[in-house]
GROMACS .gro file of C-alpha atoms in nm:
model
  447
    1MET     CA    1   9.816   9.306  10.446
    2ILE     CA    2  10.063   9.570  10.488
    3LYS     CA    3  10.282   9.473  10.734
    4LYS     CA    4  10.641   9.666  10.723
    5ILE     CA    5  10.766   9.861  10.436
    6LEU     CA    6  11.089   9.866  10.254
    7ILE     CA    7  11.153  10.219  10.139
    8ALA     CA    8  11.381  10.187   9.782
    9ASN     CA    9  11.533  10.517   9.777
   10ARG     CA   10  11.676  10.775   9.955
   11GLY     CA   11  11.671  11.130  10.031
   12GLU     CA   12  11.416  11.368  10.101
   13ILE     CA   13  11.179  11.117   9.953
   14ALA     CA   14  11.298  10.809  10.140
   15LEU     CA   15  11.225  11.013  10.435
   16ARG     CA   16  10.906  11.153  10.362
   17VAL     CA   17  10.752  10.827  10.279
   18LEU     CA   18  10.907  10.707  10.615
   19ARG     CA   19  10.690  11.004  10.810
   20THR     CA   20  10.360  10.850  10.621
   21CYS     CA   21  10.445  10.470  10.784
   22LYS     CA   22  10.498  10.619  11.087
   23GLU     CA   23  10.187  10.794  11.095
   24LEU     CA   24  10.051  10.454  11.007
   25GLY     CA   25  10.150  10.289  11.266
   26ILE     CA   26  10.363  10.069  10.950
   27GLN     CA   27  10.709   9.959  11.040
   28THR     CA   28  10.967  10.053  10.845
   29VAL     CA   29  11.290   9.919  10.706
   30ALA     CA   30  11.585  10.228  10.521
   31VAL     CA   31  11.820  10.056  10.234
   32HIS     CA   32  12.093  10.227  10.224
   33SER     CA   33  12.460  10.268  10.034
   34THR     CA   34  12.722  10.316  10.226
   35ALA     CA   35  12.758  10.683  10.138
   36ASP     CA   36  12.437  10.735  10.317
   37ALA     CA   37  12.513  10.530  10.589
   38HIS     CA   38  12.444  10.860  10.819
   39ALA     CA   39  12.142  10.970  10.638
   40MET     CA   40  11.880  11.106  10.813
   41HIS     CA   41  11.589  10.795  10.706
   42VAL     CA   42  11.834  10.561  10.793
   43ARG     CA   43  11.852  10.734  11.148
   44LEU     CA   44  11.516  10.723  11.155
   45ALA     CA   45  11.357  10.386  10.982
   46ASP     CA   46  11.289  10.090  11.265
   47GLU     CA   47  11.564   9.860  11.086
   48SER     CA   48  11.836   9.987  10.756
   49VAL     CA   49  11.994   9.748  10.545
   50CYS     CA   50  12.325   9.840  10.347
   51ILE     CA   51  12.245   9.742   9.970
   52GLY     CA   52  12.621   9.816   9.838
   53PRO     CA   53  12.878  10.062   9.744
   54PRO     CA   54  12.749  10.435   9.643
   55PRO     CA   55  12.713  10.376   9.286
   56ALA     CA   56  12.332  10.352   9.196
   57CYS     CA   57  12.368  10.047   8.999
   58ASP     CA   58  12.508   9.892   9.235
   59SER     CA   59  12.291   9.967   9.495
   60TYR     CA   60  11.993  10.198   9.497
   61MET     CA   61  11.881  10.051   9.110
   62ASN     CA   62  12.044   9.653   9.230
   63MET     CA   63  11.674   9.470   9.233
   64ASN     CA   64  11.853   9.139   9.376
   65GLN     CA   65  11.976   9.379   9.683
   66ILE     CA   66  11.662   9.475   9.776
   67VAL     CA   67  11.492   9.157   9.717
   68GLU     CA   68  11.709   9.019   9.975
   69ALA     CA   69  11.674   9.327  10.222
   70CYS     CA   70  11.286   9.250  10.217
   71GLU     CA   71  11.421   8.892  10.289
   72ILE     CA   72  11.593   8.991  10.502
   73SER     CA   73  11.379   9.220  10.706
   74GLY     CA   74  11.056   9.046  10.659
   75ALA     CA   75  10.927   9.359  10.480
   76ASN     CA   76  10.662   9.271  10.318
   77ALA     CA   77  10.558   9.577  10.107
   78VAL     CA   78  10.795   9.826   9.870
   79HIS     CA   79  10.757  10.186   9.799
   80PRO     CA   80  11.004  10.298   9.561
   81GLY     CA   81  10.968  10.679   9.612
   82TYR     CA   82  11.026  10.857   9.281
   83GLY     CA   83  11.353  10.806   9.046
   84PHE     CA   84  11.551  10.507   9.079
   85LEU     CA   85  11.316  10.179   8.995
   86SER     CA   86  11.011  10.377   9.046
   87GLU     CA   87  10.873  10.308   8.731
   88ASN     CA   88  11.074  10.002   8.632
   89ALA     CA   89  10.769   9.715   8.515
   90GLN     CA   90  11.070   9.473   8.583
   91PHE     CA   91  11.127   9.553   8.952
   92ALA     CA   92  10.718   9.555   9.029
   93ASP     CA   93  10.756   9.228   8.849
   94VAL     CA   94  10.997   9.100   9.029
   95LEU     CA   95  10.794   9.233   9.401
   96GLU     CA   96  10.529   9.017   9.314
   97ASN     CA   97  10.703   8.692   9.169
   98ASN     CA   98  10.830   8.710   9.523
   99GLY     CA   99  10.538   8.759   9.689
  100MET     CA  100  10.539   9.095   9.791
  101ILE     CA  101  10.360   9.426   9.732
  102PHE     CA  102  10.484   9.699   9.496
  103ILE     CA  103  10.344  10.002   9.622
  104GLY     CA  104  10.283  10.146   9.279
  105PRO     CA  105  10.089  10.078   8.936
  106THR     CA  106  10.073   9.740   8.795
  107ALA     CA  107  10.376   9.700   8.588
  108ALA     CA  108  10.141   9.637   8.283
  109HIS     CA  109  10.033  10.006   8.314
  110ILE     CA  110  10.431  10.131   8.339
  111ARG     CA  111  10.500   9.911   8.076
  112ILE     CA  112  10.252  10.094   7.842
  113MET     CA  113  10.308  10.481   7.968
  114GLY     CA  114  10.757  10.396   7.993
  115ASP     CA  115  10.718  10.397   7.601
  116LYS     CA  116  10.622  10.810   7.526
  117ILE     CA  117  10.553  10.660   7.125
  118GLU     CA  118  10.253  10.350   7.321
  119ALA     CA  119  10.189  10.605   7.554
  120LYS     CA  120  10.071  10.858   7.287
  121LYS     CA  121   9.862  10.594   7.106
  122THR     CA  122   9.736  10.509   7.465
  123ALA     CA  123   9.612  10.900   7.504
  124GLN     CA  124   9.473  10.900   7.180
  125GLN     CA  125   9.267  10.544   7.222
  126LEU     CA  126   9.105  10.778   7.528
  127GLY     CA  127   9.031  11.036   7.385
  128ILE     CA  128   9.313  11.261   7.495
  129PRO     CA  129   9.420  11.582   7.235
  130ILE     CA  130   9.831  11.508   7.150
  131VAL     CA  131  10.116  11.732   7.053
  132PRO     CA  132  10.139  11.626   6.658
  133GLY     CA  133  10.390  11.421   6.540
  134SER     CA  134  10.545  11.063   6.440
  135GLN     CA  135  10.297  10.779   6.554
  136GLU     CA  136  10.580  10.519   6.528
  137LYS     CA  137  10.906  10.508   6.664
  138ILE     CA  138  11.177  10.678   6.344
  139LYS     CA  139  11.343  10.502   6.131
  140ASP     CA  140  11.533  10.723   5.923
  141SER     CA  141  11.637  11.087   5.885
  142ILE     CA  142  11.383  11.077   5.532
  143GLU     CA  143  11.143  10.960   5.731
  144ALA     CA  144  11.201  11.246   6.004
  145GLU     CA  145  11.228  11.494   5.734
  146THR     CA  146  10.847  11.359   5.607
  147ILE     CA  147  10.746  11.381   5.891
  148ALA     CA  148  10.883  11.742   6.021
  149ASN     CA  149  10.792  11.897   5.719
  150LYS     CA  150  10.406  11.829   5.762
  151ILE     CA  151  10.416  11.897   6.153
  152GLY     CA  152  10.639  12.225   6.025
  153PHE     CA  153  10.953  12.353   6.210
  154PRO     CA  154  11.055  12.369   6.493
  155VAL     CA  155  11.014  12.030   6.617
  156ILE     CA  156  11.157  11.839   6.909
  157ILE     CA  157  11.339  11.465   6.891
  158LYS     CA  158  11.282  11.308   7.222
  159ALA     CA  159  11.340  10.956   7.350
  160ALA     CA  160  11.074  10.688   7.301
  161ALA     CA  161  11.207  10.565   7.652
  162GLY     CA  162  11.284  10.886   7.812
  163GLY     CA  163  11.202  11.096   8.096
  164GLY     CA  164  11.351  11.367   8.323
  165GLY     CA  165  11.428  11.561   8.055
  166ARG     CA  166  11.692  11.431   7.911
  167GLY     CA  167  11.683  11.261   7.565
  168MET     CA  168  11.575  11.591   7.385
  169LYS     CA  169  11.698  11.778   7.111
  170ILE     CA  170  11.531  12.116   6.936
  171VAL     CA  171  11.542  12.103   6.537
  172ARG     CA  172  11.494  12.459   6.410
  173SER     CA  173  11.508  12.340   6.030
  174ALA     CA  174  11.538  12.019   5.770
  175GLU     CA  175  11.971  12.088   5.806
  176GLU     CA  176  11.981  11.994   6.125
  177LEU     CA  177  11.792  11.706   6.177
  178PRO     CA  178  12.029  11.423   6.071
  179LEU     CA  179  12.262  11.535   6.319
  180ALA     CA  180  12.003  11.548   6.633
  181LEU     CA  181  11.917  11.222   6.513
  182SER     CA  182  12.220  11.093   6.604
  183VAL     CA  183  12.299  11.265   6.907
  184THR     CA  184  11.916  11.173   7.072
  185SER     CA  185  11.931  10.854   6.948
  186SER     CA  186  12.303  10.782   7.135
  187GLU     CA  187  12.181  10.963   7.414
  188ALA     CA  188  11.890  10.761   7.453
  189LYS     CA  189  12.060  10.407   7.383
  190SER     CA  190  12.345  10.535   7.671
  191ASN     CA  191  12.018  10.704   7.931
  192PHE     CA  192  11.756  10.424   7.850
  193GLY     CA  193  11.933  10.120   7.687
  194ASP     CA  194  11.703  10.197   7.389
  195ASP     CA  195  11.790  10.395   7.094
  196ALA     CA  196  11.440  10.462   6.989
  197ILE     CA  197  11.343  10.861   6.923
  198TYR     CA  198  11.020  10.978   6.789
  199ILE     CA  199  10.947  11.356   6.702
  200GLU     CA  200  10.700  11.599   6.755
  201LYS     CA  201  10.568  11.948   6.697
  202TYR     CA  202  10.779  12.202   6.892
  203LEU     CA  203  10.548  12.478   7.104
  204GLU     CA  204  10.660  12.856   7.167
  205THR     CA  205  10.555  12.932   7.426
  206PRO     CA  206  10.345  12.656   7.654
  207ARG     CA  207  10.322  12.625   8.001
  208HIS     CA  208  10.330  12.249   8.167
  209ILE     CA  209  10.038  12.143   8.349
  210GLU     CA  210  10.020  11.816   8.491
  211VAL     CA  211   9.720  11.640   8.654
  212GLN     CA  212   9.734  11.488   8.960
  213VAL     CA  213   9.508  11.142   8.949
  214ILE     CA  214   9.498  10.852   9.214
  215GLY     CA  215   9.295  10.533   9.140
  216ASP     CA  216   9.169  10.197   9.290
  217GLY     CA  217   9.283   9.988   9.019
  218ARG     CA  218   8.889   9.890   8.966
  219GLY     CA  219   8.753  10.202   8.756
  220ASN     CA  220   8.737  10.445   9.085
  221THR     CA  221   8.947  10.744   9.045
  222LEU     CA  222   9.000  11.074   9.162
  223HIS     CA  223   9.152  11.409   9.065
  224LEU     CA  224   9.366  11.627   9.315
  225GLY     CA  225   9.351  11.921   9.054
  226GLU     CA  226   9.685  12.089   8.841
  227ARG     CA  227   9.984  12.185   8.873
  228ASP     CA  228  10.234  12.425   8.661
  229CYS     CA  229  10.591  12.357   8.605
  230SER     CA  230  10.650  12.557   8.382
  231LEU     CA  231  10.936  12.696   8.542
  232GLN     CA  232  11.252  12.454   8.381
  233ARG     CA  233  11.608  12.427   8.343
  234ARG     CA  234  11.696  12.218   8.078
  235HIS     CA  235  11.361  12.052   8.093
  236GLN     CA  236  11.412  11.996   8.480
  237LYS     CA  237  11.183  12.170   8.682
  238ILE     CA  238  11.274  12.420   8.932
  239TRP     CA  239  10.967  12.549   9.044
  240GLU     CA  240  10.617  12.419   9.110
  241GLU     CA  241  10.245  12.571   9.137
  242ALA     CA  242   9.930  12.474   9.234
  243ASN     CA  243   9.682  12.593   9.099
  244SER     CA  244   9.794  12.696   8.789
  245PRO     CA  245   9.840  13.106   8.709
  246GLY     CA  246   9.794  13.038   8.367
  247LEU     CA  247   9.419  12.832   8.341
  248ASN     CA  248   9.081  12.968   8.408
  249PRO     CA  249   8.863  12.768   8.579
  250GLU     CA  250   8.665  12.624   8.299
  251GLU     CA  251   9.017  12.514   8.163
  252ARG     CA  252   9.109  12.393   8.503
  253GLN     CA  253   8.822  12.168   8.524
  254THR     CA  254   8.799  12.064   8.192
  255ILE     CA  255   9.152  11.925   8.159
  256CYS     CA  256   9.100  11.750   8.559
  257ASP     CA  257   8.793  11.563   8.401
  258ILE     CA  258   8.994  11.449   8.081
  259ALA     CA  259   9.276  11.300   8.320
  260SER     CA  260   9.029  11.156   8.576
  261LYS     CA  261   8.801  10.943   8.279
  262ALA     CA  262   9.134  10.875   8.119
  263CYS     CA  263   9.277  10.712   8.459
  264ALA     CA  264   8.879  10.549   8.500
  265GLN     CA  265   8.896  10.396   8.153
  266LEU     CA  266   9.236  10.254   8.219
  267LYS     CA  267   9.209  10.111   8.561
  268TYR     CA  268   9.465  10.263   8.699
  269ARG     CA  269   9.603  10.180   9.008
  270GLY     CA  270   9.760  10.400   9.256
  271ALA     CA  271   9.867  10.789   9.236
  272GLY     CA  272   9.995  10.906   8.860
  273THR     CA  273  10.005  11.225   8.690
  274PHE     CA  274   9.925  11.336   8.335
  275GLU     CA  275  10.108  11.563   8.173
  276PHE     CA  276   9.983  11.801   7.957
  277LEU     CA  277  10.197  12.117   7.746
  278TYR     CA  278   9.916  12.407   7.765
  279GLU     CA  279   9.918  12.686   7.475
  280LYS     CA  280   9.641  12.939   7.350
  281GLY     CA  281   9.381  12.732   7.527
  282ASN     CA  282   9.491  12.435   7.382
  283PHE     CA  283   9.610  12.109   7.595
  284TYR     CA  284   9.849  11.847   7.439
  285PHE     CA  285   9.933  11.489   7.636
  286ILE     CA  286  10.320  11.444   7.684
  287GLU     CA  287  10.335  11.169   7.873
  288MET     CA  288  10.247  10.989   8.196
  289ASN     CA  289  10.414  10.990   8.492
  290THR     CA  290  10.332  10.622   8.711
  291ARG     CA  291  10.475  10.700   9.054
  292LEU     CA  292  10.468  10.978   9.328
  293GLN     CA  293  10.560  11.321   9.184
  294VAL     CA  294  10.867  11.544   9.324
  295GLU     CA  295  10.608  11.813   9.339
  296HIS     CA  296  10.318  11.605   9.474
  297PRO     CA  297  10.369  11.836   9.859
  298ILE     CA  298  10.160  12.103   9.667
  299THR     CA  299   9.930  11.957   9.619
  300GLU     CA  300   9.913  11.748   9.915
  301ALA     CA  301   9.874  12.141  10.076
  302ILE     CA  302   9.556  12.244   9.850
  303SER     CA  303   9.382  11.967   9.878
  304GLY     CA  304   9.473  11.833  10.196
  305ILE     CA  305   9.541  11.479  10.087
  306ASP     CA  306   9.830  11.284  10.211
  307ILE     CA  307   9.935  11.082   9.891
  308VAL     CA  308  10.169  10.842   9.978
  309GLN     CA  309   9.878  10.702  10.243
  310GLU     CA  310   9.623  10.690   9.992
  311GLN     CA  311   9.925  10.465   9.775
  312ILE     CA  312   9.947  10.215  10.095
  313ARG     CA  313   9.600  10.227  10.095
  314ILE     CA  314   9.520  10.117   9.730
  315ALA     CA  315   9.859   9.857   9.795
  316SER     CA  316   9.680   9.713  10.091
  317GLY     CA  317   9.317   9.691   9.938
  318TYR     CA  318   9.098   9.910  10.060
  319GLY     CA  319   9.088  10.178   9.796
  320LEU     CA  320   9.040  10.528   9.798
  321SER     CA  321   8.914  10.680  10.123
  322LEU     CA  322   8.735  10.935   9.929
  323SER     CA  323   8.522  11.014   9.658
  324GLN     CA  324   8.624  11.324   9.423
  325GLU     CA  325   8.286  11.501   9.572
  326LYS     CA  326   8.424  11.491   9.915
  327VAL     CA  327   8.778  11.637   9.788
  328ARG     CA  328   8.801  12.038   9.858
  329PHE     CA  329   9.034  12.251   9.769
  330SER     CA  330   9.213  12.569   9.919
  331GLY     CA  331   9.416  12.833   9.828
  332HIS     CA  332   9.764  12.833   9.660
  333ALA     CA  333  10.056  12.655   9.695
  334ILE     CA  334  10.404  12.675   9.571
  335GLU     CA  335  10.725  12.475   9.603
  336CYS     CA  336  11.116  12.574   9.539
  337ARG     CA  337  11.332  12.281   9.477
  338ILE     CA  338  11.660  12.344   9.688
  339ASN     CA  339  11.997  12.183   9.475
  340ALA     CA  340  12.352  12.180   9.625
  341GLU     CA  341  12.443  12.321   9.299
  342ASP     CA  342  12.618  12.667   9.225
  343PRO     CA  343  12.334  12.924   9.165
  344VAL     CA  344  12.502  13.073   8.851
  345THR     CA  345  12.723  12.811   8.691
  346PHE     CA  346  12.496  12.505   8.848
  347LEU     CA  347  12.772  12.304   8.876
  348PRO     CA  348  12.735  12.065   9.154
  349SER     CA  349  12.859  12.140   9.517
  350PRO     CA  350  12.841  11.794   9.681
  351GLY     CA  351  13.078  11.884  10.081
  352LEU     CA  352  12.971  11.943  10.430
  353ILE     CA  353  12.691  12.158  10.549
  354THR     CA  354  12.814  12.330  10.827
  355HIS     CA  355  12.497  12.515  10.930
  356PHE     CA  356  12.129  12.445  10.825
  357HIS     CA  357  11.852  12.692  10.943
  358THR     CA  358  11.498  12.655  10.803
  359PRO     CA  359  11.230  12.924  10.733
  360GLY     CA  360  10.897  12.811  10.956
  361GLY     CA  361  10.551  12.960  11.071
  362LEU     CA  362  10.222  12.885  10.952
  363GLY     CA  363  10.205  12.724  10.581
  364VAL     CA  364  10.540  12.674  10.576
  365ARG     CA  365  10.679  12.302  10.500
  366ILE     CA  366  11.056  12.177  10.438
  367ASP     CA  367  11.089  11.844  10.289
  368SER     CA  368  11.475  11.757  10.313
  369ASN     CA  369  11.713  11.516  10.494
  370VAL     CA  370  12.017  11.718  10.535
  371TYR     CA  371  12.115  11.857  10.852
  372SER     CA  372  12.379  12.083  11.040
  373GLY     CA  373  12.750  11.824  10.982
  374TYR     CA  374  12.548  11.639  10.727
  375ARG     CA  375  12.777  11.563  10.396
  376ILE     CA  376  12.639  11.573  10.047
  377PRO     CA  377  12.718  11.269   9.855
  378PRO     CA  378  12.849  11.306   9.475
  379TYR     CA  379  12.716  11.029   9.368
  380TYR     CA  380  12.332  11.119   9.313
  381ASP     CA  381  12.085  11.404   9.236
  382SER     CA  382  12.155  11.751   9.405
  383LEU     CA  383  11.857  11.829   9.559
  384ILE     CA  384  11.904  11.893   9.865
  385GLY     CA  385  11.534  11.970   9.991
  386LYS     CA  386  11.203  12.148   9.879
  387LEU     CA  387  11.048  12.451  10.033
  388ILE     CA  388  10.679  12.418  10.006
  389ILE     CA  389  10.481  12.768  10.097
  390HIS     CA  390  10.064  12.785  10.136
  391GLY     CA  391   9.811  13.072  10.161
  392ARG     CA  392   9.512  13.169  10.088
  393ASP     CA  393   9.539  13.281   9.762
  394ARG     CA  394   9.861  13.378   9.540
  395ARG     CA  395   9.958  13.705   9.671
  396GLU     CA  396   9.971  13.528  10.043
  397CYS     CA  397  10.165  13.186   9.904
  398MET     CA  398  10.427  13.496   9.722
  399MET     CA  399  10.506  13.701  10.019
  400ARG     CA  400  10.514  13.398  10.288
  401LEU     CA  401  10.751  13.254  10.030
  402LYS     CA  402  10.982  13.564  10.041
  403ARG     CA  403  10.988  13.596  10.369
  404SER     CA  404  11.087  13.225  10.324
  405LEU     CA  405  11.337  13.240  10.145
  406SER     CA  406  11.527  13.532  10.336
  407GLU     CA  407  11.531  13.222  10.643
  408PHE     CA  408  11.706  12.961  10.469
  409VAL     CA  409  12.015  12.909  10.535
  410VAL     CA  410  12.243  12.698  10.406
  411ASP     CA  411  12.662  12.701  10.460
  412GLY     CA  412  12.940  12.530  10.391
  413ILE     CA  413  12.849  12.415   9.983
  414ASN     CA  414  12.632  12.640   9.763
  415THR     CA  415  12.279  12.630   9.705
  416THR     CA  416  12.041  12.740   9.438
  417LEU     CA  417  11.884  12.968   9.738
  418PRO     CA  418  12.012  13.287   9.575
  419LEU     CA  419  11.819  13.223   9.211
  420PHE     CA  420  11.508  13.188   9.354
  421GLN     CA  421  11.543  13.517   9.548
  422HIS     CA  422  11.543  13.662   9.279
  423LEU     CA  423  11.267  13.513   9.109
  424VAL     CA  424  11.025  13.577   9.372
  425ASN     CA  425  11.113  13.972   9.336
  426HIS     CA  426  11.051  13.932   8.946
  427GLN     CA  427  10.758  14.114   8.825
  428ASP     CA  428  10.712  13.823   8.569
  429ILE     CA  429  10.691  13.548   8.852
  430ILE     CA  430  10.528  13.802   9.037
  431ASN     CA  431  10.252  13.796   8.786
  432GLY     CA  432  10.268  13.443   8.682
  433HIS     CA  433  10.370  13.544   8.303
  434TYR     CA  434  10.593  13.268   8.207
  435ASN     CA  435  10.597  12.918   8.005
  436ILE     CA  436  10.847  12.659   7.974
  437HIS     CA  437  11.150  12.872   7.818
  438TRP     CA  438  11.118  13.200   8.031
  439LEU     CA  439  11.394  13.040   8.270
  440GLU     CA  440  11.600  12.970   8.024
  441LYS     CA  441  11.616  13.326   7.906
  442TYR     CA  442  11.605  13.517   8.194
  443LEU     CA  443  11.946  13.284   8.265
  444SER     CA  444  12.061  13.352   7.932
  445GLU     CA  445  11.980  13.735   7.964
  446LYS     CA  446  12.135  13.787   8.351
  447PRO     CA  447  12.472  13.932   8.435
   0.00000   0.00000   0.00000
């Protein structure tokens, strides 16, 4: 039985998890680096423990410090949020070995899906369509060229242990392969501690479609619909929609059923997301994220289900709160990720927020940990908040988003709000006609 949860994260996701814990009557423990001593989740938690200096490797990524914080506070469960240690199988093992509950999947599932090559093999075994490419880690440039010629250029080189858009290189000819292989391998080693890489066919105009699943670890599962995350910059999502404006009802049902069935066959535990590329009526599995997603609020908006609450229920041994037949979807939702970045150069913009005013009204949700007088530290991800809009249909949702963006005020630092104010008025976005390459092209052509 979970009595007290330590939230092993920071920023808006730590605050978001804390809110659900409060609604469930569960005691909370916030951990923080010295740079986050005045963060909102630290202020609102029942207890807080400082776990080290600003660098993440010395604080939020330090397993020993987090375990010690659990022992000091008496927390018997840990919610990892996303990022940091959320998909670290060793962390899940360490917690279990110390008698604590990891609010997430099993370490075995994290390992399977954390290795992108192993994940593709597993997907194939589960009957999920995959992107054509290598079945094993690439040994050398000769093997890479053979595979690339077989599936056809362009191809994309990826880190086997990669994620978050890092460790990827697009290759359009055999001449570019050797350098791309070398660079990607080096980046993989630097970012993930593993230089293994693999090759996939590079799709020219796909959409990025993902399906939210939840399993109880015993084969009972449900899906909460799909999300479209195609508006990306350097493989980083900035705008997400539920449902996708690019799918018809039959395609939507097909891919959701495939993901739910796979989740059941895996006997997956907790929340997870199957991610696909979709092009010309075909879906191709790319990875499974074994954690809560940044964009989960839009799924909550259309389903009315608190995904964090489901995670905690399952970790407590209660199982799912409802069956698939009782899930009801309503309306349309869009999320914009507001970053502390220059809207043109995208350079980070840490500093003091002198004024912070958020929009409100029906169907408007803000997930943010910042406030007027808060200083954005330079050590972490630049996300400062998420604007989540829900409407009865996509048109109403877009109009509500446009109104909300005009009300949002952040003074003292640069943010990406002006970018969204442009995007919401672009005809392609209004019509839902975009793919994963659309934003890069738009930014390169924008004066």
